[in-house]
Coordinates of C-alpha atoms in Angstrom, one line a residue:
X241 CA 45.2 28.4 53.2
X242 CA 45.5 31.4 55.7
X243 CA 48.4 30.1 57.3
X244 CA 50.3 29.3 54.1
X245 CA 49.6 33.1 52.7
X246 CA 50.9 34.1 56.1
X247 CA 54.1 32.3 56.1
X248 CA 54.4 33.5 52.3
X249 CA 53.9 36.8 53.8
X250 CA 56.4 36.7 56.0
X251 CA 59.5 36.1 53.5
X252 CA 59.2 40.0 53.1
X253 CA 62.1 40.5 55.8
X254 CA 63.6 36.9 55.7
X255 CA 67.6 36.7 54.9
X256 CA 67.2 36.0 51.3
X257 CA 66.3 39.7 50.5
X258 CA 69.5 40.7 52.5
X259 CA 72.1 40.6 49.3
X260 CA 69.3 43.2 47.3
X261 CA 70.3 45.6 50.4
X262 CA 73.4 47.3 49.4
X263 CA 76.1 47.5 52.9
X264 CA 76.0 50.5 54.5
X265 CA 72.7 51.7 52.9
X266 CA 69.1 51.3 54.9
X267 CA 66.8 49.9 53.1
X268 CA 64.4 53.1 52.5
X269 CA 67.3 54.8 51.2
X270 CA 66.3 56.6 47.6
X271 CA 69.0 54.3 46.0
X272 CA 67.2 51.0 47.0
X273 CA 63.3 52.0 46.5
X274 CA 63.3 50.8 42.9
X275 CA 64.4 47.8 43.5
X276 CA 62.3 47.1 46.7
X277 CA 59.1 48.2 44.5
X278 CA 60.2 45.4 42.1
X279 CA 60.7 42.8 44.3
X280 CA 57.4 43.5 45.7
X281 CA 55.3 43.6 42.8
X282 CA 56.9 40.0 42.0
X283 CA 56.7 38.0 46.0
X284 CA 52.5 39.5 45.6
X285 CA 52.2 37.8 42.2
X286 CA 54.2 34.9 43.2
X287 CA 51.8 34.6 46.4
X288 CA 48.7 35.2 44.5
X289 CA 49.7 32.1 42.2
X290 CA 50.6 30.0 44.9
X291 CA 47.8 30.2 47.0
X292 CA 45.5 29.5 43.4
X293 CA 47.4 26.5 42.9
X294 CA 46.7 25.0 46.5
X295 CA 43.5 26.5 46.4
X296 CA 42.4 24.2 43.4
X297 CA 44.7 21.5 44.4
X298 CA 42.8 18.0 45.6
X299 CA 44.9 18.1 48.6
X300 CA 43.1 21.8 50.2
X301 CA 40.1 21.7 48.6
X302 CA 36.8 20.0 49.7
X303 CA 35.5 17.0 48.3
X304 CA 32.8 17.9 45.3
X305 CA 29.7 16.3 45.5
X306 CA 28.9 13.2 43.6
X307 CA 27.8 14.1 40.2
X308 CA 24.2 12.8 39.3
X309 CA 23.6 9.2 37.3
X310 CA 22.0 9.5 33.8
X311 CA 18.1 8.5 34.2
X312 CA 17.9 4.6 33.4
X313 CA 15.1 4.2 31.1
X314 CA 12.0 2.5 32.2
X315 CA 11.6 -1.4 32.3
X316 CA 8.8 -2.9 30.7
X317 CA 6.9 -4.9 33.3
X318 CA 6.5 -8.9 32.7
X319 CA 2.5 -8.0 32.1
X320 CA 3.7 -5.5 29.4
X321 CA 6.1 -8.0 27.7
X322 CA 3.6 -10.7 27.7
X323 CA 0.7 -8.4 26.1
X324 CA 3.6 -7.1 23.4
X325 CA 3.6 -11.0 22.6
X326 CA -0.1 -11.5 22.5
X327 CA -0.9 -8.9 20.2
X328 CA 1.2 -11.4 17.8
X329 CA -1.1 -13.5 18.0
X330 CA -4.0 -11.3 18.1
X331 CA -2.5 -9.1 15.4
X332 CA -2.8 -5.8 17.4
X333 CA -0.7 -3.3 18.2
X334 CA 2.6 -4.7 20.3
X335 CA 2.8 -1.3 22.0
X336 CA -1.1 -1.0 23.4
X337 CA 0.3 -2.7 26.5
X338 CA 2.9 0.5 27.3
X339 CA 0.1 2.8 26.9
X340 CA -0.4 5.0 30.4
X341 CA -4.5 5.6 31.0
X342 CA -4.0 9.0 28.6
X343 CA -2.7 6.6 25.5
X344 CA 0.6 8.4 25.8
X345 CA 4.1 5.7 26.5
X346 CA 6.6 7.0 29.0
X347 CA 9.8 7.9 27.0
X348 CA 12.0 5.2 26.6
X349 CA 9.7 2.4 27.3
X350 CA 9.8 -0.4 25.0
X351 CA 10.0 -4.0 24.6
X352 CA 12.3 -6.1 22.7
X353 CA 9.8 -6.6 20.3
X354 CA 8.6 -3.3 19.5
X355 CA 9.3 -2.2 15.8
X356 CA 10.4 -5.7 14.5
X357 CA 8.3 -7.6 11.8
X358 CA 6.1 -10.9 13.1
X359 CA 8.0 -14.0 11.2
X360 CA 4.1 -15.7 10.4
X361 CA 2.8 -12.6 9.4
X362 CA 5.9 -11.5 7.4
X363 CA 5.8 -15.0 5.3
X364 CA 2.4 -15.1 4.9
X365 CA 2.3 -11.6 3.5
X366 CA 5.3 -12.4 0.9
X367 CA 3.5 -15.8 -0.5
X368 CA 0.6 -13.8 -0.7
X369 CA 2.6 -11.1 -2.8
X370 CA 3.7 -14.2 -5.0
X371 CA 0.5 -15.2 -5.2
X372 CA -1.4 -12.0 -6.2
X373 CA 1.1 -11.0 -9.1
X374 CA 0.9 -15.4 -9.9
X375 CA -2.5 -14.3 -11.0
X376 CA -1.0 -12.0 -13.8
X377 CA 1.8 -13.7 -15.0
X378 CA 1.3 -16.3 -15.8
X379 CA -2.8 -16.3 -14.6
X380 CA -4.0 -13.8 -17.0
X381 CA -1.9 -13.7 -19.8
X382 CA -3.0 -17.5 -20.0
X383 CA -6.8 -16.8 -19.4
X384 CA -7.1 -13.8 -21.9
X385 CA -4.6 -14.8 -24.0
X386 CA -6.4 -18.2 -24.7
X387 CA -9.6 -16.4 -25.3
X388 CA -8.2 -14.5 -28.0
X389 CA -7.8 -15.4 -31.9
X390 CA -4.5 -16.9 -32.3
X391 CA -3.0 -14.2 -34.2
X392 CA -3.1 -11.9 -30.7
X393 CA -2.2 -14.3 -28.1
X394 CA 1.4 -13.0 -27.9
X395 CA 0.0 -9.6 -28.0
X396 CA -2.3 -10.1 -24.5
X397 CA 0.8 -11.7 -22.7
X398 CA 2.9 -8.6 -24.0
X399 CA 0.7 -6.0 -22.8
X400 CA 0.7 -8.2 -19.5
X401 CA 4.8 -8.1 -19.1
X402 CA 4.5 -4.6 -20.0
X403 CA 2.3 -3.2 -17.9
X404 CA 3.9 -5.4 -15.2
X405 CA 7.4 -3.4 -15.5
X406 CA 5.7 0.4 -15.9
X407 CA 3.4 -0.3 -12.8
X408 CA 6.1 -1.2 -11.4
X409 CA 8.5 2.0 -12.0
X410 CA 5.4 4.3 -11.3
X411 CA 4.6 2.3 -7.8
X412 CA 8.7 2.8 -6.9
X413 CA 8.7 6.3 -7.4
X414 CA 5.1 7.8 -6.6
X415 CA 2.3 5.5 -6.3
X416 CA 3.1 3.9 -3.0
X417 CA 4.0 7.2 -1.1
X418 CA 0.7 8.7 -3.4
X419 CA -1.8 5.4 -1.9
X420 CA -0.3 5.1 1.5
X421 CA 1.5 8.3 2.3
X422 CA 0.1 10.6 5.0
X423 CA 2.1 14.1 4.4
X424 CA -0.5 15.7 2.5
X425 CA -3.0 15.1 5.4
X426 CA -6.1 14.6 2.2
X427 CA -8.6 12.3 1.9
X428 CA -7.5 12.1 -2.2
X429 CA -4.3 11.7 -2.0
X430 CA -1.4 10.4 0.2
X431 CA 1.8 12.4 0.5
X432 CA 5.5 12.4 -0.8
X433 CA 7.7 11.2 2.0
X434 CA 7.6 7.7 0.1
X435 CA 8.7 8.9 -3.1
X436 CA 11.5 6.3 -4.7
X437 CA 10.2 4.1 -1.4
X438 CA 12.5 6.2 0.8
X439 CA 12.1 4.8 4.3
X440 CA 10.3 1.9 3.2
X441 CA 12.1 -0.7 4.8
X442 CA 11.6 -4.0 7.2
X443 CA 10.3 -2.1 10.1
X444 CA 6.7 -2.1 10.3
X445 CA 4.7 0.8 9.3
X446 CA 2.0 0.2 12.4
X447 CA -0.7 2.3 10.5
X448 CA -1.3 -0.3 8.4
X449 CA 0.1 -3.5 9.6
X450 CA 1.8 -3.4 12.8
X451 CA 3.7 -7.3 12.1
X452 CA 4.4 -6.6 8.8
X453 CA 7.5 -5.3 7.1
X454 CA 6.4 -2.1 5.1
X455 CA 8.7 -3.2 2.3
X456 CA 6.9 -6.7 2.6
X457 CA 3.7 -4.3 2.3
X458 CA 4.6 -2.1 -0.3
X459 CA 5.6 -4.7 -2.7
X460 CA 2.1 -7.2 -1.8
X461 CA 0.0 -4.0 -3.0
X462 CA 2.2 -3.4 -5.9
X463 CA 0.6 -6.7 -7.4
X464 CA -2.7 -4.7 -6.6
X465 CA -1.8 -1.8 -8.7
X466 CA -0.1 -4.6 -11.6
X467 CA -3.5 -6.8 -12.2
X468 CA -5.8 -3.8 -12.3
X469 CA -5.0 -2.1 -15.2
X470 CA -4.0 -5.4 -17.2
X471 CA -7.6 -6.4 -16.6
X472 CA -8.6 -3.8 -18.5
X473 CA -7.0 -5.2 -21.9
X474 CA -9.8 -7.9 -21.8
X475 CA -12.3 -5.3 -23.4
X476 CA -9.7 -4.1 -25.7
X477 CA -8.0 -7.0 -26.9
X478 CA -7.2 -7.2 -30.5
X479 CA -7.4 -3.6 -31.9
X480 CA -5.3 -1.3 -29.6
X481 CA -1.6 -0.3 -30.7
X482 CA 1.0 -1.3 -27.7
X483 CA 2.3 1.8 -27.9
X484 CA -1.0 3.8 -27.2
X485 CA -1.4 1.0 -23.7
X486 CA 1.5 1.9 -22.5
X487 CA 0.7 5.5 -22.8
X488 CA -3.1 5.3 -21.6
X489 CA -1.8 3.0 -18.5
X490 CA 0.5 5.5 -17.4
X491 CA -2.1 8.9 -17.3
X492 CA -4.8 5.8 -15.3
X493 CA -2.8 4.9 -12.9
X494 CA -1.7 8.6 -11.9
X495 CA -5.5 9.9 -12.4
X496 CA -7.7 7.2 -11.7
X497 CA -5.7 4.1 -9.9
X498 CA -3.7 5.8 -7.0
X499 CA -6.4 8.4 -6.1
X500 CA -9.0 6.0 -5.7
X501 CA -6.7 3.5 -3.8
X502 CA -5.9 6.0 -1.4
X503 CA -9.7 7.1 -1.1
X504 CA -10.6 3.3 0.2
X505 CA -7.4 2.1 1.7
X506 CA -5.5 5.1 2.4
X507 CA -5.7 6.2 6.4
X508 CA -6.7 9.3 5.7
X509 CA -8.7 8.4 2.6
X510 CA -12.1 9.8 1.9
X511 CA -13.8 6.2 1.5
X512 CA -11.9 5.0 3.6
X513 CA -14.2 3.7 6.6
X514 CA -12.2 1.1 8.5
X515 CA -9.5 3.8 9.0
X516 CA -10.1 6.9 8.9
X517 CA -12.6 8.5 11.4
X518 CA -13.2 11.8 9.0
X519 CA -14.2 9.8 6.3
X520 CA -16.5 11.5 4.2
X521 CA -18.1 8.2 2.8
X522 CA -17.6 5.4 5.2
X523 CA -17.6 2.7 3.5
X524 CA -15.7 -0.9 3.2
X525 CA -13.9 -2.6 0.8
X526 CA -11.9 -5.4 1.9
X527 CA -9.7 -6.1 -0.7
X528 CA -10.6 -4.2 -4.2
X529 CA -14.5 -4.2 -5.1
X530 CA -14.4 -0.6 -5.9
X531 CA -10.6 0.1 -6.7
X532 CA -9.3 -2.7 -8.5
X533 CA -13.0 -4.2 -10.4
X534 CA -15.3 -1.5 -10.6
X535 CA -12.9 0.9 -11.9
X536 CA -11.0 -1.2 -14.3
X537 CA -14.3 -2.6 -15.4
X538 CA -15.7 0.5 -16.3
X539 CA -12.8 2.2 -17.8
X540 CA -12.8 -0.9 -20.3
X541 CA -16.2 0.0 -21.3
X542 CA -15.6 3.1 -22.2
X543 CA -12.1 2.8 -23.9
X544 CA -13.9 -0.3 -25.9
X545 CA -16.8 2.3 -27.0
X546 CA -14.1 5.1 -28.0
X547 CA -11.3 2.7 -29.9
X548 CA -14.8 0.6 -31.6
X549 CA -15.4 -2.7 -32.2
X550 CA -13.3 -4.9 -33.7
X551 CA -13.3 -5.2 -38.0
X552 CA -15.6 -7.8 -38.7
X553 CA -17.4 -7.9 -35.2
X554 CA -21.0 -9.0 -35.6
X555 CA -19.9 -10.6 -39.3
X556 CA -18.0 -13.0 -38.2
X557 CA -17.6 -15.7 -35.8
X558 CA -14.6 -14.6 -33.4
X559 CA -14.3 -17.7 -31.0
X560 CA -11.6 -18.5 -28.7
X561 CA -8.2 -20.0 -30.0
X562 CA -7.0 -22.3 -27.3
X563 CA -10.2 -23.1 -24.1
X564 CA -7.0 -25.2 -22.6
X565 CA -5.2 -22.2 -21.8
X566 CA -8.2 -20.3 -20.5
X567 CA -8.8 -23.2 -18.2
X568 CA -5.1 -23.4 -17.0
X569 CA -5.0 -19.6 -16.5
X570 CA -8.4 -20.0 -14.6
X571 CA -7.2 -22.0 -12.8
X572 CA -4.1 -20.0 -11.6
X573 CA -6.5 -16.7 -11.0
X574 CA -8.3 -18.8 -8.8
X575 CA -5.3 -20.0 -6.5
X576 CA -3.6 -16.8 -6.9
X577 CA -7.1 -15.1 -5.5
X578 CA -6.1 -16.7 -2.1
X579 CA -3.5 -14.2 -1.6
X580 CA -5.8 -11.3 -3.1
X581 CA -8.2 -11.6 -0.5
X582 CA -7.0 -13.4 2.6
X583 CA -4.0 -11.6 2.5
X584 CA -5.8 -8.4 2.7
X585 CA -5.8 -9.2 6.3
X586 CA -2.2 -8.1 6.1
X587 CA -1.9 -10.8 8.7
X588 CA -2.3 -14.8 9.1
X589 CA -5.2 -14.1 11.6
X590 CA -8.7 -14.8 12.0
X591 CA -10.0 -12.2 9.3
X592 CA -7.6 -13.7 7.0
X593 CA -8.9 -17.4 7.6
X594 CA -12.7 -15.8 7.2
X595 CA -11.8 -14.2 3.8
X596 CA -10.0 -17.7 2.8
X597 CA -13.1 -19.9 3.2
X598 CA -15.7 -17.1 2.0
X599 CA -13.7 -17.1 -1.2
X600 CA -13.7 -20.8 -1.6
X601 CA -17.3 -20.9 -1.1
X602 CA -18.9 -18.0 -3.3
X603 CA -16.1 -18.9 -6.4
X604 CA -17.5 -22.9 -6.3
X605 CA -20.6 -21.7 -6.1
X606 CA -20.8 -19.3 -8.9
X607 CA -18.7 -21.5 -11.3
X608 CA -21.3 -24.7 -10.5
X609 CA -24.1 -21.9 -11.2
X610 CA -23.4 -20.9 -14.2
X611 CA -22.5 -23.5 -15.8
X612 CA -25.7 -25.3 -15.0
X613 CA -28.0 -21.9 -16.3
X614 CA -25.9 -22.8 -19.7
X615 CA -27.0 -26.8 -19.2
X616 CA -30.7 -25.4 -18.3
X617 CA -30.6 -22.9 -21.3
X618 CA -28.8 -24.9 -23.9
X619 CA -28.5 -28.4 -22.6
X620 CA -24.5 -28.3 -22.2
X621 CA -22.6 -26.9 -19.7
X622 CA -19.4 -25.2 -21.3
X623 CA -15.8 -24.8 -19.8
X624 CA -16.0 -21.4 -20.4
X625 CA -19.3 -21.1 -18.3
X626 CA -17.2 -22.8 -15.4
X627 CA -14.2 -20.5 -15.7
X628 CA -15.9 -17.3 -16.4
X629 CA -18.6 -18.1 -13.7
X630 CA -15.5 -18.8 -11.2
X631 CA -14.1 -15.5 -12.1
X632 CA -16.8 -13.8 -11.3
X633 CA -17.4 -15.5 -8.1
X634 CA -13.8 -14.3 -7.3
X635 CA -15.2 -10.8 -7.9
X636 CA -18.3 -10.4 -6.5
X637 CA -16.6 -12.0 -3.0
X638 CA -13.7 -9.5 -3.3
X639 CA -15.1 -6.3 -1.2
X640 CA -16.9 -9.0 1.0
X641 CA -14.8 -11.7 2.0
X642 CA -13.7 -10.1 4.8
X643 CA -16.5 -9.0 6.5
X644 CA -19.8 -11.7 5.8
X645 CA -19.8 -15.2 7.0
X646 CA -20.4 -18.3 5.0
X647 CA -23.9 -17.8 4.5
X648 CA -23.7 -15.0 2.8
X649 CA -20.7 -16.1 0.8
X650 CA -22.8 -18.7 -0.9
X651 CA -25.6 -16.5 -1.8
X652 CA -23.2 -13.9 -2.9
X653 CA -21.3 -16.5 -5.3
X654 CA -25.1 -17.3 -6.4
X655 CA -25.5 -13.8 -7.8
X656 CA -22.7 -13.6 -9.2
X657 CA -23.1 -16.0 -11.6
X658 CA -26.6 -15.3 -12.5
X659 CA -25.8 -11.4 -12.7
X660 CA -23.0 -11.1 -14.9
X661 CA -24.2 -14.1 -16.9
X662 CA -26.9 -12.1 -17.8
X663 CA -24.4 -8.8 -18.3
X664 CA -22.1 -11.3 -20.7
X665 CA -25.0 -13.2 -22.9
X666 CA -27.8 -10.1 -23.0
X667 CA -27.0 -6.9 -22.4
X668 CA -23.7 -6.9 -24.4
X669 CA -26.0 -8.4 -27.3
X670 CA -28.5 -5.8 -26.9
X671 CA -26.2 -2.7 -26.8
X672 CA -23.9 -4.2 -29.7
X673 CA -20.5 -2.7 -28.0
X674 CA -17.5 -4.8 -28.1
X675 CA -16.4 -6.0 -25.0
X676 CA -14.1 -8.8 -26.8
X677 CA -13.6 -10.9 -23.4
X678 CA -16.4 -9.9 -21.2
X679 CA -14.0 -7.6 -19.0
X680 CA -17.3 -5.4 -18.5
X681 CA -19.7 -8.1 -17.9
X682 CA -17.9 -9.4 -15.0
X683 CA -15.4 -6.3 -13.7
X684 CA -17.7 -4.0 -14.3
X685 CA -21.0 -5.2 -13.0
X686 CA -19.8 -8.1 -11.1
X687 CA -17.4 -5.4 -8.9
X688 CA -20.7 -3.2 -8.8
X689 CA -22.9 -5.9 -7.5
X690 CA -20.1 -7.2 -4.9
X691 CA -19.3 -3.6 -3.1
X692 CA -23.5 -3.4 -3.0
X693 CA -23.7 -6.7 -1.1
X694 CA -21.1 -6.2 1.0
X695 CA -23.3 -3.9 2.4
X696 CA -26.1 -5.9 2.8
X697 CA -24.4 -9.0 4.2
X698 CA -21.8 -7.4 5.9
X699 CA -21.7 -9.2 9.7
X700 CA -19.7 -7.7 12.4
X701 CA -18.8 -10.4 14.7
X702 CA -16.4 -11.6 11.3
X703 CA -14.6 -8.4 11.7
X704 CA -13.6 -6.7 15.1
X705 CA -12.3 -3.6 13.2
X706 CA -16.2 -3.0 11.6
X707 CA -16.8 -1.7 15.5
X708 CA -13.4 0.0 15.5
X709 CA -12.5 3.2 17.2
X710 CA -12.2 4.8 13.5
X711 CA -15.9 3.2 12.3
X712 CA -17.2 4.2 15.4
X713 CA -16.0 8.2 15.1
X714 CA -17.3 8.2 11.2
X715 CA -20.5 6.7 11.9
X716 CA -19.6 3.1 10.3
X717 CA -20.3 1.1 13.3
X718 CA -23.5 2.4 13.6
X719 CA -24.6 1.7 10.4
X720 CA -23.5 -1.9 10.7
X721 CA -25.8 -2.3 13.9
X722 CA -28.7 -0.6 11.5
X723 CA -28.1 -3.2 8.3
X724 CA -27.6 -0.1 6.6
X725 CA -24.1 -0.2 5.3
X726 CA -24.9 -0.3 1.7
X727 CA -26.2 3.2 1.5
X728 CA -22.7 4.2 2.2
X729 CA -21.8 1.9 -0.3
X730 CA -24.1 3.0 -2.8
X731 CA -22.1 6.5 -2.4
X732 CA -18.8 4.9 -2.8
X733 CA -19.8 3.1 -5.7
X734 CA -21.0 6.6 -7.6
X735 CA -17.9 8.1 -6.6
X736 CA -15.7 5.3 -8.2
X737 CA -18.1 5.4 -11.3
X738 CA -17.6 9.1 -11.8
X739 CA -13.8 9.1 -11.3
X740 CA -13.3 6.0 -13.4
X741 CA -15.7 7.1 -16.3
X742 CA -14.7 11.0 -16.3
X743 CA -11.2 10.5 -15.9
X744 CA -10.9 7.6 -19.1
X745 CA -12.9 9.9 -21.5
X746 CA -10.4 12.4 -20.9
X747 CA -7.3 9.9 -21.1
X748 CA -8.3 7.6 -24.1
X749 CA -8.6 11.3 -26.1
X750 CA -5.5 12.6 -25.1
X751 CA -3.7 9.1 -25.9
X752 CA -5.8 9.2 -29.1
X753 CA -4.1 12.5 -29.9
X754 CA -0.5 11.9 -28.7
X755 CA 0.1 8.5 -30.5
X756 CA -2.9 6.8 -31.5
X757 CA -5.3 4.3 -30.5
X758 CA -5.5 1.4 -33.2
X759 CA -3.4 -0.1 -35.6
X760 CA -4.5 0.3 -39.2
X761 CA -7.2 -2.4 -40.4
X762 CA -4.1 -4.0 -42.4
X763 CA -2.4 -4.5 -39.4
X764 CA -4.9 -5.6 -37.4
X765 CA -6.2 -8.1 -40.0
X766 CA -2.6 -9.8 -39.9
X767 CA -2.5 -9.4 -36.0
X768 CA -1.0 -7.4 -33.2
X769 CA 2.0 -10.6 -32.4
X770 CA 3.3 -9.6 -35.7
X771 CA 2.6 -5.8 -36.4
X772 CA 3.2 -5.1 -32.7
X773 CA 6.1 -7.6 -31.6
X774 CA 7.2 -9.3 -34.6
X775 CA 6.7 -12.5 -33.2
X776 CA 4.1 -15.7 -33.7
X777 CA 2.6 -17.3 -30.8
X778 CA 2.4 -20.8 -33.1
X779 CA 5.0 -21.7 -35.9
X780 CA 3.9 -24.6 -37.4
X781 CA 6.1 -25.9 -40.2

């Protein structure tokens, strides 16, 4: 660089500035100056450019350091893949495995299968979708709607289909986000980053099934939030206006249904003991004691005691139109109660296959039970004994099934035929209220009776989660070692009773007020298939 400057600078008396010189004249002479200042001013500038251009030129200038490699991210080890694939089978989490000794994963490690949906788990999860709305359409519109006079058996299947599509819409655009939503951080009430299911797509969401597709999810417990409120209808049927269902539905489900889900189920919901380590009230449910029976149950008594009894109720002999389609729809609650309870596992896993043959067990137990008390009392066992003794086996199990053992499965579908038999055939009697299908007498109680067993059969080594990390910060897991779980879930129970009670007072008046609650005693004389949806069930010409 020095030497090329140098030769540069040297061009300042080479020939080539001899023709600027006029002849004759020196070169300091006044004449030339201006031009020699000129000259100057450009050779500098010209040497200053030069010497920038070989300066940056690869040719002069030193070779610049390598520049440094982006940061691979870490490989999973073979151990850590492996443990990913166990927690399949084990239905954990995939990513435990990655976890360094503070719980925290290095950033960027991962497996192949982190974040995608088990293929068992998935399926199992959508038959057991199918399943669970199987038991309202067809299973209940077919087991009320053979129960009731044959003028309003198109009238119980309506307000089935109905209810069915609302649910539906209000699931879609708040009541999944308000169940199972985290944002608000509250033990009532989820959040809103779920709102119109935004986000809820096949990736898991790990906080409540970590092989499961939270669209997979989302839809199995809209079937939840479908059959709860139809139940209801049972206490009801045959003197409430469609319209005024439709309107009471809608005010339960925001007030009364999606609150109380999230309390049990929700992760950070106040009931919710499996999950939540602040719960307030740590107490179990498996899959709908307290949310779906105890509160629909109780609701229907009290909307039956507001709306009345039925004209002619007491006077005349109100039997049910077709026991052939009570029995098929039994039948169909009963099958469809497979995916209601095992597949509130949210897997295909052990606790699934445990809440699968406790089911069997306390349902056959409780329809052979009652219908021999009816053979012992009246010397014939009827098929309505069976089939309302096996629904109320299918309740009383419901909270339990995943968390007792076969033992106490059989003494629990014991009870629940001799409890709510005597709920259905003496107290309703005694008291005189209408319950027209016995929605109380086996909801009500029989969802009471099952969420206060639970607690006293409850066995841990059917569920690892009862000695969780969660039920051990909220004091569950203790109480389980003490066999005293059901004081919890004698608090859970008041809880659901107040928020269910208050909350349909308040509703059925406001309906009442708005559009009505029952047709006039013309109309309902004639029957809600033809004053309600201008149809006949039967057309016999």
């Amino acid at each position: 660089m020095s030497d090329t400057l140098g030769c540069l600078s040297q061009a300042r008396g080479s020939s080539w500035l001899k023709p600027l010189v006029s002849p004759g004249v020196g070169i300091t002479s006044h004449r030339n100056l201006p031009m020699i200042k000129t000259l100057r001013f450009h050779v500098r500038m010209l040497i200053v450019l030069v010497g920038l251009a070989l300066a940056t030129s690869p040719i002069t200038r030193a070779a610049a350091p390598p520049a440094t490699a982006a940061k691979s991210p870490p490989a999973p080890t073979t151990e850590q893949r492996l443990s990913a694939i166990e927690a399949y089978f084990t239905n954990s989490d995939p990513s435990a495995g990655l976890k360094d000794a503070k719980g925290n994963i290095p950033d960027g490690l991962t497996t192949p299968i982190q974040g995608l949906p088990g293929p068992g788990h998935n399926a199992w999860m959508m038959v057991s979708s199918a399943l669970v709305l199987f038991m309202t359409l067809p299973g209940l519109a077919l087991f009320y709607g053979g129960l009731v006079r044959s003028k309003n058996v198109l009238s119980v299947m309506a307000q089935c289909l109905g209810i069915a599509g609302l649910v539906t819409i209000l699931w879609w655009a708040v009541g999944y986000s308000w169940v199972f939503g985290q944002s608000y951080d509250s033990p009532w009430l989820g959040g809103s980053e779920y709102f119109f299911l935004h986000g809820v797509d096949s990736a898991p969401n790990a906080t409540y099934g970590p092989w499961v597709s939270q669209n997979v999810f989302s839809m199995y417990q809209l079937m939840f939030a479908i059959i709860t409120p139809a139940l209801i209808i049972g206490a009801i049927a045959e003197r409430m206006k469609f319209k005024a269902i439709l309107v009471f539905v809608t005010l339960w489900m925001l007030v009364v249904y999606f609150p109380l889900a999230h309390m049990v189920w929700g992760a950070t919901g106040y009931m919710s003991g499996l999950a939540n380590a602040h719960a307030g009230i740590a107490a179990i449910d498996f899959a709908g004691g307290t949310v779906v029976h105890m509160s629909s149950g109780w609701s229907a008594l009290i909307l039956c005691l507001i709306l009345g009894p039925r004209h002619g109720h007491g006077k005349q002999h109100m039997p049910p139109h077709s026991m052939v389609l009570c029995m098929i729809g039994t039948g169909m609650l009963w099958v469809g109660w497979y995916g209601f309870n095992a597949g509130s596992a949210v897997a295909a896993d052990v606790v699934a296959g445990n809440a699968f043959m406790t089911t069997t067990l306390a349902t056959a137990v409780a329809c052979f039970t009652w219908g021999m008390i009816e053979m012992a009392r009246n010397g014939k066992a009827s098929v309505l004994g069976f089939c309302s003794g096996a629904v109320a086996g299918l309740v009383v199990i419901t909270p339990a099934c995943g968390f007792v053992n076969s033992t106490g499965a059989v003494i629990i579908g014991a009870l629940a035929a001799i409890i709510p038999y005597l709920a259905c055939t003496k107290l309703k009697p005694f008291f005189k209220y209408d319950d027209a299908l016995d929605t109380f007498g086996v909801h009500a109680v029989g969802g009471t009776i099952g969420a206060l067993l639970t607690g006293f059969f409850v066995a841990k080594e059917v569920n690892a989660n009862l000695g969780g990390d969660a039920a051990k910060a909220n004091g569950l897991a203790d109480r389980v070692a003490n066999h005293t779980v059901w004081v919890t879930q004698l608090e859970a129970i008041g809880l659901t009773l107040a928020l269910a009670i208050v909350s349909t007072v308040v509703i059925a008046y406001i309906t009442k007020a708005v559009v009505g609650l029952r047709p006039t005693p013309e109309a309902e004389a004639q029957g809600l298939d033809i004053t309600d949806h201008g149809e006949e069930g039967y057309v016999l010409e």
